[in-house]
Coordinates of C-alpha atoms and ligand atoms in Angstrom, one line a residue:
X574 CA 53.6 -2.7 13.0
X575 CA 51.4 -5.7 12.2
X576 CA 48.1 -6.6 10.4
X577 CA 45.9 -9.1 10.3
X578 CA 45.1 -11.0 6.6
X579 CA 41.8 -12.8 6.8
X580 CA 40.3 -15.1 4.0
X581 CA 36.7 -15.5 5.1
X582 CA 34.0 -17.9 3.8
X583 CA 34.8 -20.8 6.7
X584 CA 32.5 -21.7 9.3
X585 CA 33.7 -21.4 12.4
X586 CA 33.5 -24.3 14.7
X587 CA 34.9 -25.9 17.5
X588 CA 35.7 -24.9 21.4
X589 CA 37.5 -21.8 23.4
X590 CA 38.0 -20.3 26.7
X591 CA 36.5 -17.0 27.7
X592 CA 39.0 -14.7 29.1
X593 CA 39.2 -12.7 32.3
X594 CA 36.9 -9.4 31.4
X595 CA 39.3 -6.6 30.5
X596 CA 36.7 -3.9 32.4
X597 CA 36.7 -5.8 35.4
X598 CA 40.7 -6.9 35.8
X599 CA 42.2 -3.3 35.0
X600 CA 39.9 -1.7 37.6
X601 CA 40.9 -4.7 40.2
X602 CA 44.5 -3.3 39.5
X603 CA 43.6 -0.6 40.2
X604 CA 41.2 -0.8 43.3
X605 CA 44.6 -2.8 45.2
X606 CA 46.5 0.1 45.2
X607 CA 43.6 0.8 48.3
X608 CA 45.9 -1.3 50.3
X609 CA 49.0 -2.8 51.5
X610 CA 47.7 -5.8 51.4
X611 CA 48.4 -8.7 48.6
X612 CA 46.2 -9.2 46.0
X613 CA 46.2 -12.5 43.9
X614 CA 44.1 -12.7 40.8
X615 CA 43.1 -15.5 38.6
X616 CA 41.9 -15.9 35.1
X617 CA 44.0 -12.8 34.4
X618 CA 43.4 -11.8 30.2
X619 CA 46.8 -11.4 28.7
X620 CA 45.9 -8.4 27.1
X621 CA 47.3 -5.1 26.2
X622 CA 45.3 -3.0 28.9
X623 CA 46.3 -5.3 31.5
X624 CA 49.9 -4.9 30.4
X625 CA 49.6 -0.9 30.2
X626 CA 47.5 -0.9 33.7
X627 CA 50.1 -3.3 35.2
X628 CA 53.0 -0.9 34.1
X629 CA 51.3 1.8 35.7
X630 CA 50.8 0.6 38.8
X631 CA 54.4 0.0 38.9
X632 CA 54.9 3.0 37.9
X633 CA 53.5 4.2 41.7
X634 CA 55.0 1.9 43.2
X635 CA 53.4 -1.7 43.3
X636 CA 55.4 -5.0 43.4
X637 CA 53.6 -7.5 40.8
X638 CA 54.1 -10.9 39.8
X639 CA 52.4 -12.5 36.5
X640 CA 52.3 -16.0 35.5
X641 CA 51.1 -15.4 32.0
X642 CA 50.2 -18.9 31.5
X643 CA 48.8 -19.9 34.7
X644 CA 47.2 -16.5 34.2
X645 CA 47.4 -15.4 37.8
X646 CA 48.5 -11.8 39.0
X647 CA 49.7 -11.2 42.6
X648 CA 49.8 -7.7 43.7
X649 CA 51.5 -5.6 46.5
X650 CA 51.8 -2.3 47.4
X651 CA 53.3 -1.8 50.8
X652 CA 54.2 2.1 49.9
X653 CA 53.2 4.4 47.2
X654 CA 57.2 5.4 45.6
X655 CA 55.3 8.3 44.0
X656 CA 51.9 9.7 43.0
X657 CA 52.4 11.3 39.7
X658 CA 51.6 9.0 36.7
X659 CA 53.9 10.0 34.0
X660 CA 52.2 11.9 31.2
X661 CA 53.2 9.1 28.4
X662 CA 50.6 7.2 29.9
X663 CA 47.9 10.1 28.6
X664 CA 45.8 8.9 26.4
X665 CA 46.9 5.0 26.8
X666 CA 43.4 3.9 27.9
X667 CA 40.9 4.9 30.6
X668 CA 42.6 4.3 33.8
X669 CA 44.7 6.7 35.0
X670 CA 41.5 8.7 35.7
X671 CA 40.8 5.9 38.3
X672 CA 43.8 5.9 39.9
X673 CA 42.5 9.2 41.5
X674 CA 40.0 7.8 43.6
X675 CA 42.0 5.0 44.7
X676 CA 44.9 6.9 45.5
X677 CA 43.3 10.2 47.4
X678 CA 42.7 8.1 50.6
X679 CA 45.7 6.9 50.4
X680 CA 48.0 9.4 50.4
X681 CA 48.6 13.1 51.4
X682 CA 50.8 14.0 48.6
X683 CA 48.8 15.5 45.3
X684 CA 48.2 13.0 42.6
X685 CA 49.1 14.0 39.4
X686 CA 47.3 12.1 36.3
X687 CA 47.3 12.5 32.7
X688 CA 44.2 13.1 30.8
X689 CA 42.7 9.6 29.5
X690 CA 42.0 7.6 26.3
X691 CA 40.3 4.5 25.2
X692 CA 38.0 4.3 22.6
X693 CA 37.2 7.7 20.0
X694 CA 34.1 6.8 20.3
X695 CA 32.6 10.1 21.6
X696 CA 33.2 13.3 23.5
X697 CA 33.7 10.6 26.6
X698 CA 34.0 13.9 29.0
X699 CA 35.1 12.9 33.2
X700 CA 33.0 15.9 34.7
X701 CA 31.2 13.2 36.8
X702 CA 33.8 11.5 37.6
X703 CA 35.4 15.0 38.9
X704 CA 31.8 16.2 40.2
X705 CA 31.8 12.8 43.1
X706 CA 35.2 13.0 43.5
X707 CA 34.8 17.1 44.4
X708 CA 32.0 15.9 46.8
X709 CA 33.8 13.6 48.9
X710 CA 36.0 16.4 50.0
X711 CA 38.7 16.6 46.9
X712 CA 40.2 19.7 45.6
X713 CA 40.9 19.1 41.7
X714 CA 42.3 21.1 38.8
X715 CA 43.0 20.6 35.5
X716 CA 46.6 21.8 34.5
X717 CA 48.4 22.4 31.2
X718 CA 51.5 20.1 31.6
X719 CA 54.3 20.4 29.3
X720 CA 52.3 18.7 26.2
X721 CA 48.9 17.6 27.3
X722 CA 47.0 18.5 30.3
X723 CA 46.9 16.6 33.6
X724 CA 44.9 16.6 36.9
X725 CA 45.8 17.5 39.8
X726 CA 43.6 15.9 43.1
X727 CA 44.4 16.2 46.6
X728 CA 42.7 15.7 50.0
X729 CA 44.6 17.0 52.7
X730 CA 42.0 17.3 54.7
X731 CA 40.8 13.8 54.1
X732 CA 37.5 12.2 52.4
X733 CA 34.1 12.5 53.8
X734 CA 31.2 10.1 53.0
X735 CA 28.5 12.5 51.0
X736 CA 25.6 11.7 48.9
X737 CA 26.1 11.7 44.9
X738 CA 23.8 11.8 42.7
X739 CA 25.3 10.8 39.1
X740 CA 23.0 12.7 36.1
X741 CA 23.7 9.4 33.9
X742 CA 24.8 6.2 35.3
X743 CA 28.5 6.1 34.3
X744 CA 30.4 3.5 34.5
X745 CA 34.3 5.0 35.8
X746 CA 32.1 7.4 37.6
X747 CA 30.7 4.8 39.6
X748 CA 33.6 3.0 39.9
X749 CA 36.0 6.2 41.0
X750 CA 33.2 7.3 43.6
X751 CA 33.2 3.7 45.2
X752 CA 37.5 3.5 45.1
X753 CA 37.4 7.0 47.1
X754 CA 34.6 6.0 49.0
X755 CA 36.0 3.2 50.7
X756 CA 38.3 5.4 52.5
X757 CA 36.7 8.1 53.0
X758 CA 35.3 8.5 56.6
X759 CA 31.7 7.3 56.9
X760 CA 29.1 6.2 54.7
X761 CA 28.6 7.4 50.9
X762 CA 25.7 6.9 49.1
X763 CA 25.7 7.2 45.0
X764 CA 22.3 7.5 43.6
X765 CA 21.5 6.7 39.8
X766 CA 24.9 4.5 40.1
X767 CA 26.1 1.7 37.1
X768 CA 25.4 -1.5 38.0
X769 CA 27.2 -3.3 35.3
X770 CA 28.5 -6.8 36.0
X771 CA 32.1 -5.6 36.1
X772 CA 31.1 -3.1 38.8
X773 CA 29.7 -5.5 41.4
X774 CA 32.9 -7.8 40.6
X775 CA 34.9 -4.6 41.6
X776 CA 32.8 -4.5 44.7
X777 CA 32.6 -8.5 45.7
X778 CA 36.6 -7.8 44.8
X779 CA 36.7 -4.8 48.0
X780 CA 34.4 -6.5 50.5
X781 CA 37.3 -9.2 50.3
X782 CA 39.5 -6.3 51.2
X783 CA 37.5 -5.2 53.9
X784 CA 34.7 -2.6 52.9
X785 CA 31.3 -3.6 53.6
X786 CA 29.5 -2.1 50.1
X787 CA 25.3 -2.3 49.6
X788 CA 23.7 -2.4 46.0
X789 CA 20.3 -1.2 45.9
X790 CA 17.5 -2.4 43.3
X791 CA 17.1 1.3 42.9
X792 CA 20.3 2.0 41.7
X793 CA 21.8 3.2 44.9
X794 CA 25.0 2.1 45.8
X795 CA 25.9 2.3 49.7
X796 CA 29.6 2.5 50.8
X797 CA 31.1 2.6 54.1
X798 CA 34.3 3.1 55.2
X799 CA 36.9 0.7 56.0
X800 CA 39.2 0.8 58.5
X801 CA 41.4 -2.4 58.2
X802 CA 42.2 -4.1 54.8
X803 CA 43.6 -7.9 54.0
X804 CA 44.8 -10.0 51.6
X805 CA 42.6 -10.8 49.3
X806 CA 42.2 -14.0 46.7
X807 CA 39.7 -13.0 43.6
X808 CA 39.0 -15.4 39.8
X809 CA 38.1 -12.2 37.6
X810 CA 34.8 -12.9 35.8
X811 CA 34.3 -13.8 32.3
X812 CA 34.9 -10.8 29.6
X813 CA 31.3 -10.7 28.5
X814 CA 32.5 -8.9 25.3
X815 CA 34.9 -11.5 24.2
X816 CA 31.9 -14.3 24.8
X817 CA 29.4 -12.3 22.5
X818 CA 31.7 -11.3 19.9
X819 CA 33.1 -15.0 19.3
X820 CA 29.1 -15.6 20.0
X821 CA 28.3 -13.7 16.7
X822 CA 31.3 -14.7 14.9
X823 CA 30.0 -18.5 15.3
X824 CA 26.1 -17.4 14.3
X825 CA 27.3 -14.6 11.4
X826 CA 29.4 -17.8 9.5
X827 CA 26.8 -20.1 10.2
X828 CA 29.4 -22.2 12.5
X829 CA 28.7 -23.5 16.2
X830 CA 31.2 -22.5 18.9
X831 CA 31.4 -23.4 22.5
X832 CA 32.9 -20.4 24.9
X833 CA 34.0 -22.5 28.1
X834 CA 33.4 -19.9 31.0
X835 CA 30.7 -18.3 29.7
X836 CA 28.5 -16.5 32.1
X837 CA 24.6 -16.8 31.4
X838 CA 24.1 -14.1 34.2
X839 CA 25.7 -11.6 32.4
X840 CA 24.6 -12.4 28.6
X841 CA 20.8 -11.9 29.3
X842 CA 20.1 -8.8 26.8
X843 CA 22.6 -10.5 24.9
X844 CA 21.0 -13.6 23.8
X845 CA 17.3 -12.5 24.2
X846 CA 18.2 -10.6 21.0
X847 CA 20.1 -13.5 19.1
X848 CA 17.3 -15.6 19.9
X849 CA 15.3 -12.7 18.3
X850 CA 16.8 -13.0 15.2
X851 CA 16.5 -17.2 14.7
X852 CA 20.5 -17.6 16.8
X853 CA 20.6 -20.2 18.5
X854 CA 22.4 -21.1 22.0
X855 CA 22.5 -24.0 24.6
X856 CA 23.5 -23.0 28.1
X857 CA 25.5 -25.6 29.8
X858 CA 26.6 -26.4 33.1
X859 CA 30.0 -24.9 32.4
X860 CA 29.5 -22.7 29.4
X861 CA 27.4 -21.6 26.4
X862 CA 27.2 -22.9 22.6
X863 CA 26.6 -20.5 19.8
X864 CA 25.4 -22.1 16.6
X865 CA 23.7 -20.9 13.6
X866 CA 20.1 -22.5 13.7
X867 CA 18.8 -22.0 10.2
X868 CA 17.9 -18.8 8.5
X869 CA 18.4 -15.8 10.3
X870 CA 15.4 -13.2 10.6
X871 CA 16.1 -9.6 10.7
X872 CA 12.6 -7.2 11.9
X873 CA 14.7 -6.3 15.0
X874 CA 14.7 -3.2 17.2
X875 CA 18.0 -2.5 19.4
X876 CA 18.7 0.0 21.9
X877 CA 21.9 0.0 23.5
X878 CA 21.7 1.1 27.2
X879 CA 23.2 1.0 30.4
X880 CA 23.3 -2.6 32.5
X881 CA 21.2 -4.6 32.7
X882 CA 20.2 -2.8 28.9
X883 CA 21.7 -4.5 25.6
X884 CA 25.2 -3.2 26.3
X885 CA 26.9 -0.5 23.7
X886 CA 30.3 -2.5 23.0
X887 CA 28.0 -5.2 21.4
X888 CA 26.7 -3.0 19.3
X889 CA 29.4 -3.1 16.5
X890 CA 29.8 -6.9 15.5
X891 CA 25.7 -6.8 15.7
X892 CA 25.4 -5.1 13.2
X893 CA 27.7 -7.0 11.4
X894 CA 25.7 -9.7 12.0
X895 CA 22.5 -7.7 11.0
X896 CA 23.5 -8.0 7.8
X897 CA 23.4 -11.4 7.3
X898 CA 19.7 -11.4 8.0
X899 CA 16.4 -11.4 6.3
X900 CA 14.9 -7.9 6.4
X901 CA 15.8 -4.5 8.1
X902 CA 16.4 -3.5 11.6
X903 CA 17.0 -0.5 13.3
X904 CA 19.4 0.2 16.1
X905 CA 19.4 3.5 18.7
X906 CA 23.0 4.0 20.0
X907 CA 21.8 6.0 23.5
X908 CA 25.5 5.4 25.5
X909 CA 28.0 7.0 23.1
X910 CA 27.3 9.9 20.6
X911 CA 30.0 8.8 18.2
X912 CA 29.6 4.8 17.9
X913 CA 29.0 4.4 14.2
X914 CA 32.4 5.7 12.4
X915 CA 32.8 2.2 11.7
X916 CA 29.9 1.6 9.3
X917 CA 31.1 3.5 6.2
X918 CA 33.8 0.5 5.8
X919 CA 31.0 -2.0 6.3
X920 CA 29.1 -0.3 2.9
X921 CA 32.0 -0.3 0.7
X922 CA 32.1 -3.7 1.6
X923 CA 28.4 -4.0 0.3
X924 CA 26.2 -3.4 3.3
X925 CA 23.0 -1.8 3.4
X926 CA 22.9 0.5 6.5
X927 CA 21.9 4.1 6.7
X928 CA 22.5 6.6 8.9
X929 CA 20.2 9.0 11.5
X930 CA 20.4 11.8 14.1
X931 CA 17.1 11.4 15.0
X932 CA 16.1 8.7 18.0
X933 CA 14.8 5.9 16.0
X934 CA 12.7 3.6 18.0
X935 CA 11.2 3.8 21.9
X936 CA 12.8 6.4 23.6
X937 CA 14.4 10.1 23.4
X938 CA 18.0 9.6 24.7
X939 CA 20.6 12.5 25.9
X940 CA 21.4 13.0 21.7
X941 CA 18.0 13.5 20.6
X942 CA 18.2 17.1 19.8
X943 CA 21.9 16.4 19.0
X944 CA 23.2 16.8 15.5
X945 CA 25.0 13.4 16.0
X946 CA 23.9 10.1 13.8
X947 CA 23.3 7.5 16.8
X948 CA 20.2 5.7 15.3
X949 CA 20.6 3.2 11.9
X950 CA 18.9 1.1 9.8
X951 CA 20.8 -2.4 8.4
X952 CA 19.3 -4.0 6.1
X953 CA 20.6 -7.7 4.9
X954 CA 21.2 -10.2 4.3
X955 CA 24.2 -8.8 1.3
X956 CA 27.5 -10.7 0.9
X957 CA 30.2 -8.3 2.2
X958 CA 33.4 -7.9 -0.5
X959 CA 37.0 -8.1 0.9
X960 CA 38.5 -5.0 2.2
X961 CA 41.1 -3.1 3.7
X962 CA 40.6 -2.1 7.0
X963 CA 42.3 0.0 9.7
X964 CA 40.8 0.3 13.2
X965 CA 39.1 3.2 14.4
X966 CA 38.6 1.5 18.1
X967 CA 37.9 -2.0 19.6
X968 CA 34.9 -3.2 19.2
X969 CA 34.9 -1.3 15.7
X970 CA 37.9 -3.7 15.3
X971 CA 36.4 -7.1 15.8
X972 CA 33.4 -6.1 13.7
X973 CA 35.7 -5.7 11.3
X974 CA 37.3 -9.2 11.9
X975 CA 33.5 -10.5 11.8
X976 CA 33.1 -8.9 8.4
X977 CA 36.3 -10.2 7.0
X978 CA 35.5 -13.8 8.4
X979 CA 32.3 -13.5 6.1
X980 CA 34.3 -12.6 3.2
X981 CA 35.2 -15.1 0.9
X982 CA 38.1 -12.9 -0.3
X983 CA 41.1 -12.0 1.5
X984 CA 40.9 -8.8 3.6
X985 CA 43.6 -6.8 5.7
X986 CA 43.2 -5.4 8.9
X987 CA 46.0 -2.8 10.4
X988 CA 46.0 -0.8 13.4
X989 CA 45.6 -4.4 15.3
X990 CA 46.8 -2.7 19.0
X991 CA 43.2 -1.8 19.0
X992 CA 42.4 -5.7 19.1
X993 CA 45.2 -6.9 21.4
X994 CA 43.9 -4.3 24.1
X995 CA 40.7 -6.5 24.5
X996 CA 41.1 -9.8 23.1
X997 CA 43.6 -12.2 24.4
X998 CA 44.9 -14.6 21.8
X999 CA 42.4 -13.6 19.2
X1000 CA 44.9 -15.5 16.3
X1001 CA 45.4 -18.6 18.0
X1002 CA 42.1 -18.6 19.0
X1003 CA 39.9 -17.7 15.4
X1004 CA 42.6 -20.4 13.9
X1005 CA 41.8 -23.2 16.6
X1006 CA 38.0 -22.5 15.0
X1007 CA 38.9 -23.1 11.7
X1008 CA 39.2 -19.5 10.4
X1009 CA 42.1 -18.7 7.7
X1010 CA 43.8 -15.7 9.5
X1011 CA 47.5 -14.8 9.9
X1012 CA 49.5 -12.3 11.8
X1013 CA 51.9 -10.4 9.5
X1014 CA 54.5 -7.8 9.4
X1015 CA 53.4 -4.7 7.6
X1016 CA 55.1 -4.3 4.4
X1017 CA 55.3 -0.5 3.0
X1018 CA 54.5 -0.4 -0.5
X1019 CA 56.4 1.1 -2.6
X1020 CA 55.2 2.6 -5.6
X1021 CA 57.5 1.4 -9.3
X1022 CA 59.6 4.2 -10.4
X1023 CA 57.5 5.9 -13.3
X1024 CA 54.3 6.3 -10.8
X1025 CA 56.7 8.2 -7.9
X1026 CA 57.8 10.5 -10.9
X1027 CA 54.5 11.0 -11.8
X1028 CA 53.5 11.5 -8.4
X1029 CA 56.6 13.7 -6.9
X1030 CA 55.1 16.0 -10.9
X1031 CA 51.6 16.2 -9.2
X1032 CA 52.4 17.0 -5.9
X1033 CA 55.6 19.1 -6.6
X1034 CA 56.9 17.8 -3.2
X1035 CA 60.7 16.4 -3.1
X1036 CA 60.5 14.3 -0.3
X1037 CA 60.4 10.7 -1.0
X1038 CA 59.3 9.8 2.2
X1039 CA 55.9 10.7 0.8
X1040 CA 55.7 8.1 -1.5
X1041 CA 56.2 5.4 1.0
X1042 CA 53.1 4.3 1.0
Ligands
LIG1037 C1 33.1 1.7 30.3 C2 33.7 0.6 29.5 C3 33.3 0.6 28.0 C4 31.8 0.6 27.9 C5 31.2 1.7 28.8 C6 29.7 1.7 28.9 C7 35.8 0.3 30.6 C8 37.3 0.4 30.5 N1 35.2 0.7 29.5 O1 33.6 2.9 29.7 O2 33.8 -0.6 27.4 O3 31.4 0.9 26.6 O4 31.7 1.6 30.1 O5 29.2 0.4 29.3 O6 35.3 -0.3 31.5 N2 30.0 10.4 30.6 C9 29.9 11.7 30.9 N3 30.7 12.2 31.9 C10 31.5 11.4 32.7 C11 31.6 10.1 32.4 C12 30.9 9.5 31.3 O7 29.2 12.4 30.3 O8 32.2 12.0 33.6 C13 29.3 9.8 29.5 C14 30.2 9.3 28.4 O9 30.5 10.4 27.5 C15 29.3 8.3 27.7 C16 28.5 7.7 28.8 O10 28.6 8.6 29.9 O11 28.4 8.9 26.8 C17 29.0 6.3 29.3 O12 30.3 6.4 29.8 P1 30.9 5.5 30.9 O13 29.8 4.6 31.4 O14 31.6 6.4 31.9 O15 31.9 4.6 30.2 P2 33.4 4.3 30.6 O16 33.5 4.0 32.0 O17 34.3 5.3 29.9

């Protein structure tokens, strides 16, 4: 186990590379298991969900290749060795729900997944995903395994094209309807569909393959089936996460970084609300420069929402960076019930930020009548004090970087796996922008003698191993 120690107080400054997006490359993975055919990807992110998703798909059966440092990823599977994905992969990240609806046309056999993770950042049900799946033709069931539950899909019969309505535009839903789709015989149409950036690289990704796939302004995505697959050459797109949380890193310490690779498409909502709160940024032909512009103006009203909305995994470091600005602002969390666990560390480090159940702002989201805080109020700017912090999830995780790069003490971060499942070099690539921030082993702490005695007295427990704190 490793943490992170970070002495804030330094602006940052300098260059970096984007990374390959982590949402788009582990659902490419994924989406090649479609065919026999080989895949070769570039500007692959050397990340841990990569890692976990590449494991997996060897799992089924999938010759890979990965030059980590020329960052290209070529991928083959000529014949599925199995279709049960062992169950210590439950709960390593959001895939294996995925691999359903890539796999069901592609075999006869009954998949066998393990229920999902990611992020506990919210109930983060799959009834959706289950719901399309269903309608294509699939028979699914959730069993009990031997620890955790798992779920079974099949369709012997084959898939069907069928029209799918999605009640909220998910994201996997989306994507798991358009991976069954493609194989499934005729055309499928999901109404109310994501459209996020990610999604139509997943689907530029397949009509390489060989599906011919129609996105509607309307929200309607239009599938039909393929019948012959080949090889396919695809440069994943930028991680739009990694550009805006290095973005408000550079803005928050009042530094100026340029994030080679950065895609304006993708970073509208994005920077329309910097610029609403005095950031500043220069789009250039190959990239875009973050700087801090003067005094930053707070006043602001955020939603989070579904693409092309101001997207939820932004929401974290912004509110970080909230509180380095003049006045209060108020942010409405609609995508995730549970996104704001994170702000009690940020008060005891001397934030201003309250909490609310109620919809705060323009619209009544799906929580409205829900007992669940999903609406705040920062108010800034206050220095933030050093602290020790362990990560609740990812984004929560480089907010807390951002807030420990504003500190001019030195903070700890544990739980760090949380951060190298998203951000690809993040050491290397904070230090090569100035900021004071080392790796390290974590070292137990052990208490002296007379406070263990006094301890072992309070608790009246024998075992030591308690104490090892
Ligand atoms: C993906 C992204 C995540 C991002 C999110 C929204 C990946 C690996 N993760 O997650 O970074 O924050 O999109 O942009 O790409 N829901 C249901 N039933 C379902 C599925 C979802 O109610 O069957 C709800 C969820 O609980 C949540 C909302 O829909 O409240 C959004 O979830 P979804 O869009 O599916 O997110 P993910 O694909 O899990």
């Amino acid at each position: 186990m490793e943490i992170l120690k970070i002495k804030g107080g330094t602006p940052l400054q300098g260059q970096i590379k984007a990374a390959g997006a982590k949402n788009a490359m582990t659902k490419l993975l994924v989406a090649s298991l479609l065919s026999d055919k080989t895949c070769t990807f570039y500007n692959v992110p050397n990340i841990l969900d990569v890692e976990i998703t590449v494991n997996l798909c060897r799992e089924i059966g999938s010759e890979i290749t990965w030059d980590k440092s020329a960052k290209i990823l070529k991928i083959t599977t000529r014949e599925l060795k199995t279709s049960y994905v062992p169950q210590r992969y439950s709960g390593s990240n959001r895939i294996p729900i995925l691999m359903i609806g890539a796999l069901l046309g592609r075999t006869d056999e009954d998949i066998i997944v393990p229920t999902i993770g990611g992020d506990l950042i919210g109930s983060r049900p799959v009834d959706l995903h289950i719901h399309a799946l269903q309608k294509l033709g699939a028979h699914i069931e959730y069993r009990i395994m031997k620890k955790e539950g798992a779920y079974l899909a099949q369709a012997h019969q084959g898939l069907k094209g069928a029209v799918i309505s999605l009640s909220y535009p998910s994201v996997g839903a989306t994507e798991n309807t358009i991976l069954a789709a493609v194989r499934a015989k005729g055309t499928t149409l999901i109404k109310n569909a994501a459209i996020e950036p990610e999604i139509i690289d997943l689907i530029l990704f397949l009509q390489k393959l060989g599906a011919n796939i129609m996105v509607d302004v309307d929200r309607t995505i239009c599938i039909q089936q393929a019948h012959q697959f080949q090889e396919v050459e695809h440069t994943v797109l930028a991680d739009r996460n990694e550009v805006a949380s290095y973005a408000m890193a550079a803005v928050s310490t009042k530094g100026k970084v340029f994030i080679e690779g950065a895609e304006h498409l993708n970073m509208i909502a994005f920077l329309n609300k910097l610029r609403e709160i005095g950031g500043g940024f220069n789009v250039k032909q190959n990239g875009i420069e973050f700087f801090y512009a003067g005094s930053l103006k707070g006043g602001l009203h955020l939603e989070t929402d579904v693409h092309p909305g101001f997207m939820t995994d932004w929401q974290q470091p912004f509110v970080v960076l909230l509180t380095q600005c003049q006045g209060a602002s108020v942010i409405h969390e609609t995508v995730y019930e549970n996104r704001f666990g994170y702000t009690h560390m940020l008060k005891e480090m001397g934030a201003d930020i309250e909490l609310f159940t109620q919809c705060l702002g323009g619209k009544q989201c799906r929580f409205a009548s829900s007992n669940h805080h999903h609406s705040l109020v920062v108010k800034g700017p206050t220095p933030l004090k050093a602290h020790d912090f362990s990560i609740p999830d990812l984004r929560a995780g480089f907010a807390y970087v951002m807030a420990a790069l504003l500190a001019p003490e030195t903070s700890t971060i544990s739980n760090v796996d949380f951060l190298d499942r998203g951000y690809e070099d993040l050491v290397a690539k904070l230090t090569s922008l100035g900021a004071d921030i080392s790796r390290q082993p974590l070292v137990k702490k052990t208490l002296p003698d007379k406070s263990k005695a006094a301890l072992h007295q309070m608790l009246k427990k024998s075992d030591t191993e308690v104490l090892q704190m």
